[in-house]
Structures are given as structure tokens and as C-alpha cells.
Short mmCIF file of C-alpha atoms in Angstrom, two decimals:
data_model
loop_
_atom_site.label_atom_id
_atom_site.label_comp_id
_atom_site.label_asym_id
_atom_site.label_seq_id
_atom_site.Cartn_x
_atom_site.Cartn_y
_atom_site.Cartn_z
CA MET A 1 0.00 0.00 0.00
CA ALA A 2 1.37 3.40 -0.97
CA ALA A 3 2.29 5.62 1.93
CA ALA A 4 0.53 8.93 2.34
CA ASN A 5 2.94 11.82 1.85
CA GLY A 6 2.59 15.43 2.86
CA LEU A 7 -0.82 16.32 4.24
CA ALA A 8 -2.70 13.63 2.35
CA GLY A 9 -5.26 12.07 4.67
CA ALA A 10 -4.92 14.93 7.17
CA PRO A 11 -7.31 17.74 6.08
CA LEU A 12 -7.84 19.01 9.62
CA THR A 13 -4.10 19.42 10.13
CA LYS A 14 -3.98 21.41 6.89
CA LEU A 15 -6.82 23.65 8.11
CA TRP A 16 -5.03 24.08 11.45
CA LEU A 17 -1.86 25.20 9.67
CA TYR A 18 -3.80 27.73 7.60
CA VAL A 19 -5.55 29.11 10.69
CA VAL A 20 -2.39 29.70 12.73
CA LEU A 21 -0.53 31.12 9.72
CA LEU A 22 -3.27 33.58 8.74
CA GLY A 23 -4.09 34.33 12.38
CA THR A 24 -0.49 35.20 13.26
CA VAL A 25 0.01 37.33 10.14
CA ALA A 26 -3.29 39.17 10.70
CA THR A 27 -2.77 39.87 14.40
CA THR A 28 0.82 41.01 13.83
CA THR A 29 -0.06 43.23 10.87
CA MET A 30 -3.13 44.76 12.50
CA ASN A 31 -1.45 45.03 15.91
CA TRP A 32 -4.10 42.85 17.56
CA ARG A 33 -1.69 40.73 19.59
CA HIS A 34 -2.89 42.20 22.88
CA TYR A 35 -6.30 40.61 22.17
CA MET A 36 -4.71 37.17 21.77
CA ARG A 37 -2.98 36.87 25.14
CA LEU A 38 -4.78 34.79 27.76
CA ARG A 39 -4.22 37.01 30.78
CA VAL A 40 -6.22 35.44 33.56
CA VAL A 41 -5.81 38.54 35.71
CA PRO A 42 -7.46 40.92 35.06
CA TYR A 43 -9.18 39.98 31.79
CA ILE A 44 -10.77 36.67 32.82
CA VAL A 45 -11.46 36.88 36.57
CA ARG A 46 -12.30 40.59 36.65
CA ASP A 47 -13.57 41.59 33.18
CA TRP A 48 -15.03 38.19 32.21
CA GLN A 49 -13.49 38.29 28.74
CA VAL A 50 -13.91 34.54 28.32
CA TRP A 51 -13.61 34.86 24.53
CA ARG A 52 -9.85 35.17 25.04
CA CYS A 53 -9.78 31.43 25.75
CA ALA A 54 -10.64 30.93 22.07
CA THR A 55 -8.71 33.78 20.43
CA SER A 56 -5.50 32.84 22.23
CA LEU A 57 -5.47 29.55 20.28
CA VAL A 58 -5.45 30.98 16.75
CA SER A 59 -2.13 32.81 16.57
CA PHE A 60 1.41 32.77 17.93
CA SER A 61 3.12 35.75 19.51
CA THR A 62 6.11 35.82 17.14
CA TYR A 63 7.03 34.53 13.71
CA THR A 64 9.73 32.34 15.27
CA GLU A 65 7.10 30.53 17.32
CA LEU A 66 4.92 30.32 14.21
CA VAL A 67 7.56 28.53 12.12
CA VAL A 68 8.48 26.05 14.85
CA GLY A 69 4.83 25.55 15.81
CA MET A 70 3.82 24.81 12.21
CA LEU A 71 6.59 22.22 11.94
CA VAL A 72 5.33 20.51 15.10
CA ILE A 73 1.70 20.61 13.93
CA TYR A 74 2.78 19.13 10.59
CA GLN A 75 4.58 16.27 12.30
CA LEU A 76 1.51 15.58 14.47
CA ARG A 77 -0.57 14.85 11.36
CA VAL A 78 0.13 11.18 12.02
CA VAL A 79 -2.23 11.43 15.01
CA GLU A 80 -5.05 12.58 12.72
CA ARG A 81 -4.36 9.67 10.35
CA LEU A 82 -4.41 7.32 13.32
CA PHE A 83 -7.60 8.72 14.87
CA GLY A 84 -9.46 9.67 11.73
CA THR A 85 -10.44 13.28 10.98
CA ARG A 86 -13.77 13.21 12.81
CA ARG A 87 -12.30 11.84 16.02
CA TYR A 88 -9.28 14.17 15.76
CA ALA A 89 -11.61 17.17 15.47
CA ALA A 90 -13.48 16.04 18.59
CA PHE A 91 -10.17 15.45 20.37
CA LEU A 92 -8.83 18.95 19.61
CA PHE A 93 -12.11 20.52 20.74
CA VAL A 94 -12.08 18.58 24.02
CA VAL A 95 -8.41 19.35 24.68
CA GLY A 96 -8.94 23.03 23.91
CA VAL A 97 -11.90 23.36 26.31
CA VAL A 98 -10.45 21.19 29.09
CA GLY A 99 -6.92 22.54 28.76
CA GLN A 100 -7.93 26.20 28.80
CA ALA A 101 -10.25 25.57 31.76
CA LEU A 102 -7.49 23.81 33.71
CA GLY A 103 -5.03 26.60 32.99
CA VAL A 104 -7.43 29.35 34.05
CA LEU A 105 -8.49 27.50 37.20
CA ALA A 106 -4.88 26.79 38.18
CA VAL A 107 -3.85 30.42 37.84
CA TRP A 108 -6.99 31.64 39.60
CA ALA A 109 -6.41 29.25 42.53
CA MET A 110 -2.80 30.39 42.88
CA TYR A 111 -3.87 34.03 42.59
CA MET A 112 -6.34 33.58 45.44
CA ASP A 113 -3.55 32.02 47.53
CA ARG A 114 -0.84 34.38 46.29
CA ARG A 115 0.46 35.15 49.74
CA THR A 116 1.50 31.53 50.16
CA MET A 117 2.66 31.05 46.57
CA GLY A 118 4.51 34.35 46.38
CA ALA A 119 2.93 37.51 44.98
CA ALA A 120 5.64 38.16 42.36
CA PHE A 121 5.52 34.58 41.07
CA VAL A 122 1.72 34.56 40.73
CA ALA A 123 1.65 38.01 39.12
CA ASN A 124 4.16 36.89 36.51
CA LEU A 125 2.16 33.73 35.87
CA ALA A 126 -1.15 35.56 35.61
CA LEU A 127 0.09 38.28 33.27
CA SER A 128 2.45 36.46 30.92
CA ALA A 129 0.55 33.48 29.50
CA ALA A 130 1.75 33.27 25.90
CA ALA A 131 -0.62 33.47 22.94
CA GLY A 132 -0.67 30.40 20.74
CA PRO A 133 -2.22 26.93 20.48
CA TYR A 134 0.14 25.44 23.06
CA VAL A 135 -2.74 23.61 24.74
CA LEU A 136 -3.71 21.91 21.48
CA VAL A 137 -0.14 21.18 20.37
CA PHE A 138 0.94 19.58 23.64
CA GLY A 139 -2.35 17.72 24.01
CA ALA A 140 -1.79 16.19 20.56
CA LEU A 141 1.87 15.62 21.45
CA PHE A 142 0.78 13.52 24.42
CA GLN A 143 -1.34 11.36 22.10
CA PHE A 144 1.64 11.16 19.75
CA TYR A 145 3.67 9.80 22.67
CA VAL A 146 0.99 7.36 23.81
CA ALA A 147 -0.57 6.07 20.60
CA VAL A 148 2.11 6.25 17.91
CA PRO A 149 4.55 3.33 18.19
CA VAL A 150 8.25 3.98 18.67
CA GLN A 151 10.49 2.90 15.80
CA ARG A 152 14.22 2.99 16.30
CA PRO A 153 16.69 3.57 13.47
CA GLY A 154 19.42 1.06 12.70
CA GLY A 155 22.82 1.30 14.28
CA SER A 156 23.85 2.22 17.80
CA GLY A 157 22.78 5.86 17.58
CA PHE A 158 24.59 8.70 19.32
CA MET A 159 26.96 7.75 22.16
CA GLY A 160 25.59 4.20 22.13
CA ILE A 161 21.97 5.36 22.64
CA ALA A 162 19.42 4.19 20.08
CA TRP A 163 17.31 7.29 19.58
CA SER A 164 13.72 6.76 18.47
CA ASP A 165 12.35 8.43 15.36
CA LYS A 166 10.19 10.64 17.63
CA TRP A 167 13.03 12.64 19.15
CA MET A 168 12.92 15.37 16.50
CA VAL A 169 9.23 16.08 17.21
CA TYR A 170 9.94 16.36 20.95
CA PHE A 171 12.94 18.60 20.28
CA LEU A 172 10.89 20.92 18.07
CA ALA A 173 8.12 21.10 20.68
CA ALA A 174 10.62 21.95 23.43
CA SER A 175 12.21 24.63 21.23
CA MET A 176 8.88 26.51 21.22
CA TRP A 177 9.46 27.45 24.88
CA PRO A 178 12.59 29.69 24.80
CA SER A 179 10.99 32.42 22.68
CA SER A 180 8.03 32.73 25.09
CA MET A 181 9.99 31.69 28.16
CA PHE A 182 7.76 31.46 31.22
CA GLY A 183 4.48 32.14 29.43
CA ALA A 184 4.44 28.92 27.38
CA VAL A 185 4.98 26.52 30.27
CA LEU A 186 1.53 26.71 31.87
CA PRO A 187 -0.55 26.18 28.67
CA SER A 188 1.80 23.37 27.64
CA VAL A 189 1.35 21.57 30.96
CA ALA A 190 -2.41 22.20 30.77
CA GLY A 191 -2.45 20.63 27.29
CA VAL A 192 -0.68 17.50 28.51
CA ALA A 193 -3.09 17.29 31.44
CA ALA A 194 -6.05 17.64 29.06
CA GLY A 195 -4.58 14.87 26.91
CA CYS A 196 -4.39 12.66 30.00
CA VAL A 197 -8.02 13.43 30.84
CA TYR A 198 -9.04 12.47 27.30
CA SER A 199 -7.04 9.22 27.32
CA ALA A 200 -8.52 8.31 30.72
CA ASN A 201 -12.00 8.65 29.18
CA VAL A 202 -13.18 10.93 31.97
CA GLY A 203 -16.89 11.51 31.49
CA GLY A 204 -16.90 9.46 28.29
CA LEU A 205 -14.84 12.08 26.43
CA LEU A 206 -12.99 9.38 24.48
CA PHE A 207 -16.16 8.48 22.58
CA TRP A 208 -17.64 11.95 22.13
CA ARG A 209 -17.94 13.14 18.53
CA PHE A 210 -19.42 16.14 16.75
CA PRO A 211 -22.89 15.38 15.35
CA GLN A 212 -23.07 13.71 11.96
CA TRP A 213 -24.63 16.77 10.36
CA THR A 214 -21.59 18.91 11.25
CA ALA A 215 -19.32 16.33 9.62
CA ALA A 216 -21.54 16.34 6.53
CA VAL A 217 -21.43 20.15 6.30
CA ALA A 218 -17.64 20.15 6.74
CA ARG A 219 -17.21 17.52 4.01
CA LYS A 220 -19.37 19.54 1.64
CA LEU A 221 -18.12 23.07 2.30
CA VAL A 222 -14.66 22.86 3.89
CA LEU A 223 -13.10 19.64 2.59
CA PRO A 224 -13.10 20.69 -1.10
CA LEU A 225 -11.07 23.76 -0.15
CA LEU A 226 -8.49 21.60 1.63
CA SER A 227 -8.22 18.75 -0.85
CA SER A 228 -4.70 18.21 -2.17
CA GLN A 229 -4.08 16.99 -5.67
CA THR A 230 -0.68 15.84 -6.77
CA PRO A 231 0.45 17.97 -9.73
CA THR A 232 1.32 16.12 -12.90
CA GLY A 233 2.95 16.95 -16.21
CA SER A 234 6.02 18.94 -17.14
CA GLY A 235 4.58 22.11 -15.58
CA ALA A 236 4.29 20.59 -12.11
CA ARG A 237 6.51 22.36 -9.60
CA SER A 238 6.83 22.31 -5.85
CA THR A 239 8.30 24.70 -3.37
CA GLY A 240 11.50 24.00 -1.50
CA LEU A 241 9.55 23.57 1.76
CA ALA A 242 7.19 21.08 0.10
CA ARG A 243 10.13 19.09 -1.28
CA ALA A 244 11.72 19.03 2.18
CA PHE A 245 8.46 17.75 3.70
CA GLU A 246 8.20 15.07 0.99
CA GLN A 247 11.78 13.91 1.62
CA LEU A 248 11.10 13.72 5.35
CA ASP A 249 7.94 11.72 4.68
CA ARG A 250 9.80 9.23 2.47
CA GLN A 251 12.38 8.63 5.20
CA GLN A 252 9.70 8.13 7.85
CA ASP A 253 7.64 5.86 5.60
CA TYR A 254 10.71 3.69 4.92
CA ARG A 255 11.40 3.25 8.63
CA GLN A 256 7.76 2.42 9.26
CA ALA A 257 7.69 -0.15 6.47
CA GLN A 258 10.85 -1.78 7.82
CA SER A 259 9.39 -2.13 11.31
CA LEU A 260 5.88 -3.26 10.29
CA VAL A 261 5.53 -6.94 11.22
CA LEU A 262 2.54 -9.23 11.53
CA PRO A 263 1.31 -9.51 15.13
CA PRO A 264 1.28 -12.89 16.92
CA GLU A 265 -1.79 -14.98 16.16
CA GLU A 266 -2.60 -15.47 19.83
CA THR A 267 -2.74 -11.69 20.32
CA VAL A 268 -5.01 -11.32 17.29
CA ALA A 269 -7.28 -14.09 18.58
CA GLN A 270 -7.40 -12.48 22.03
CA LEU A 271 -8.52 -9.13 20.64
CA LEU A 272 -10.98 -10.75 18.24
CA SER A 273 -12.61 -12.50 21.20
CA MET A 274 -12.91 -9.12 22.93
CA PHE A 275 -14.06 -7.21 19.84
CA PRO A 276 -15.77 -9.68 17.51
CA ASP A 277 -17.43 -6.91 15.51
CA ALA A 278 -14.14 -5.18 14.70
CA GLY A 279 -13.00 -7.78 12.19
CA ARG A 280 -9.60 -9.34 11.72
CA GLU A 281 -8.28 -6.64 9.38
CA ARG A 282 -9.06 -3.85 11.86
CA VAL A 283 -7.50 -5.80 14.75
CA VAL A 284 -4.30 -6.45 12.78
CA GLN A 285 -4.11 -2.81 11.73
CA ALA A 286 -4.56 -1.62 15.31
CA LEU A 287 -1.84 -3.98 16.55
CA GLN A 288 0.58 -2.87 13.85
CA THR A 289 -0.13 0.79 14.54
CA SER A 290 0.42 0.32 18.27
CA GLY A 291 3.63 -1.67 17.89
CA ASN A 292 1.85 -4.96 18.72
CA ASP A 293 0.83 -3.65 22.13
CA PRO A 294 -2.59 -5.21 22.87
CA ASN A 295 -3.54 -2.53 25.41
CA ARG A 296 -2.93 0.34 22.99
CA ALA A 297 -4.59 -1.63 20.19
CA ALA A 298 -7.69 -2.07 22.33
CA VAL A 299 -7.84 1.71 22.90
CA LEU A 300 -7.58 2.32 19.15
CA ILE A 301 -10.34 -0.17 18.39
CA LEU A 302 -12.60 1.32 21.05
CA GLY A 303 -12.01 4.84 19.79
CA SER A 304 -12.55 4.05 16.10
#
């Protein structure tokens, strides 16, 4: 089966990239960045500007964060392919709501107890939360860590350590912090916490989806605008960034093909007895995707 390169099979990731790109350019050009920052004090707890919880997710503070953030979001497209677009959309919505709520509540609780926590520390935390989809990125990064199997390259690696093929994604995500310094830490931690809440299926969040009619409207109105067609003929050209992405995809697809092995029959039989309606093909696919881990495979089957 041919591997999916670029953003093929990941329309929501493509939409996400467009939103943060256009949002950052617009807010920087129009000098709207002060509307994007999620300052819990005073805007949320005093002025009740709850809409900032949404606007803070659509743009980064600087172009440096934008470039690194777009690279991370692009790499996380594998989570959308693993979940499916409809589940990935529900996941991002849940993580955004839960993560922003956790961040606001944490800062508000520390602000109320600022004498114990330290007034200067709490003031810095309350006033410097960075703009940007850190909650969504780090929530998806947690799923990338949990659900996407680790594949190690050949050889001994650096200094005798066999690095996994995920290290570059983690490095890029960590490099988003220095430009925002203290302000990016809290939303990042809140995103990971929201990802944990989702994976733990608190309140049945793991199985929540947008209604079918919203998916139908999105397929009819939005999906045609995001569809990617491979150019053909002598006039087909691609940008240098696109060629770099395609080369990266080919390397990742080769490593994945090398590590893809058939799962043990006893494991397949065990999962088939647990999920008889899933079918053998779906069980094998879930096991291969999860690195033949039956527990992760069961989560994938339940969430499909």
C-alpha cells in the first residue's frame, strides 16, 4: 500500500496550519496581539473576557514561534491519520476546552492564595501566558507519545543510545518554549493534562464526537477547499519547503515499512474475542499501529 505523503489524509491538520498562519500574520499586521494573550488577571477573573480562551489559540506571539509551531503541527498529522479526521476534530475541541479551563483555574487558585505562593511569582504567571495553540499542540503531542509506536533507526545511535524516530518532534516542541519563556509553560502543561483526561476517558470524552450533520457540512463546504491533488505533467513544480516535507515523509515511511511486522496470532485471537465486531483486518491494523501492544490496540479499536 502506498504511503501517504505530505498532508494527504490529514485535512484538519492542513486547516489548522492555515488558521495559525493567517491568524499570526493578521494579528501582527493589524497590531491585535494584545487581544490574543490569555491574561487570567485581570481579563478573565475581573472583566469576564472569556472569549480570550478561544482567540489565544489561533495565533502565535512571534514569527519564530509560528515557524516552529507549524513544523510541530505538521509532524503531528500522524495522530489525525491514526484517529481519523472526525475523532481528531473532537479530540482537539475537548483538549482546547479542558486545557484552557485547567489553565485558568490553576492560575486563579494560585492568585487567590498568592500570599503563600509568592505575589511576584503569581503576578508573573497571571500576566504572561503566551498566545498560541500550546494547549492543542501539547495535548496532541501527548497522544503522539501514547498512541504512535516507537520505531528505532538502525545502528547504535549517538553515544551508544538508540534514539527513536520521535526525538525530532519532541525537540521541536521543546524549542517553542525559549521564545516565550515562562508564558508557554503553563498552557503546555495544561495541554498535557487535558490529553491525559481524554485518554482516561473521563466523562466518556474518548467516545464523544461532533454530530453527523456537522461532519456532513464540513465535508461539503470545507473539505473541497483543503483537498490536495498531486500535480502532474512537465509544468508541475513544488516549493522547497514542500520538497523538504516530501523527503522527510519518504524517510519516515521507509522506517515504518521496515518495522511493520505481523502480530502474533494469539494476540489477534485475544482481541478478536474481545471485539468480535471489529474484524480481523481492523484488529491487525490496530496492533501494527500500536507496535503490537494489545492494550494500545484495544484503545484504538474502542475509539474508532
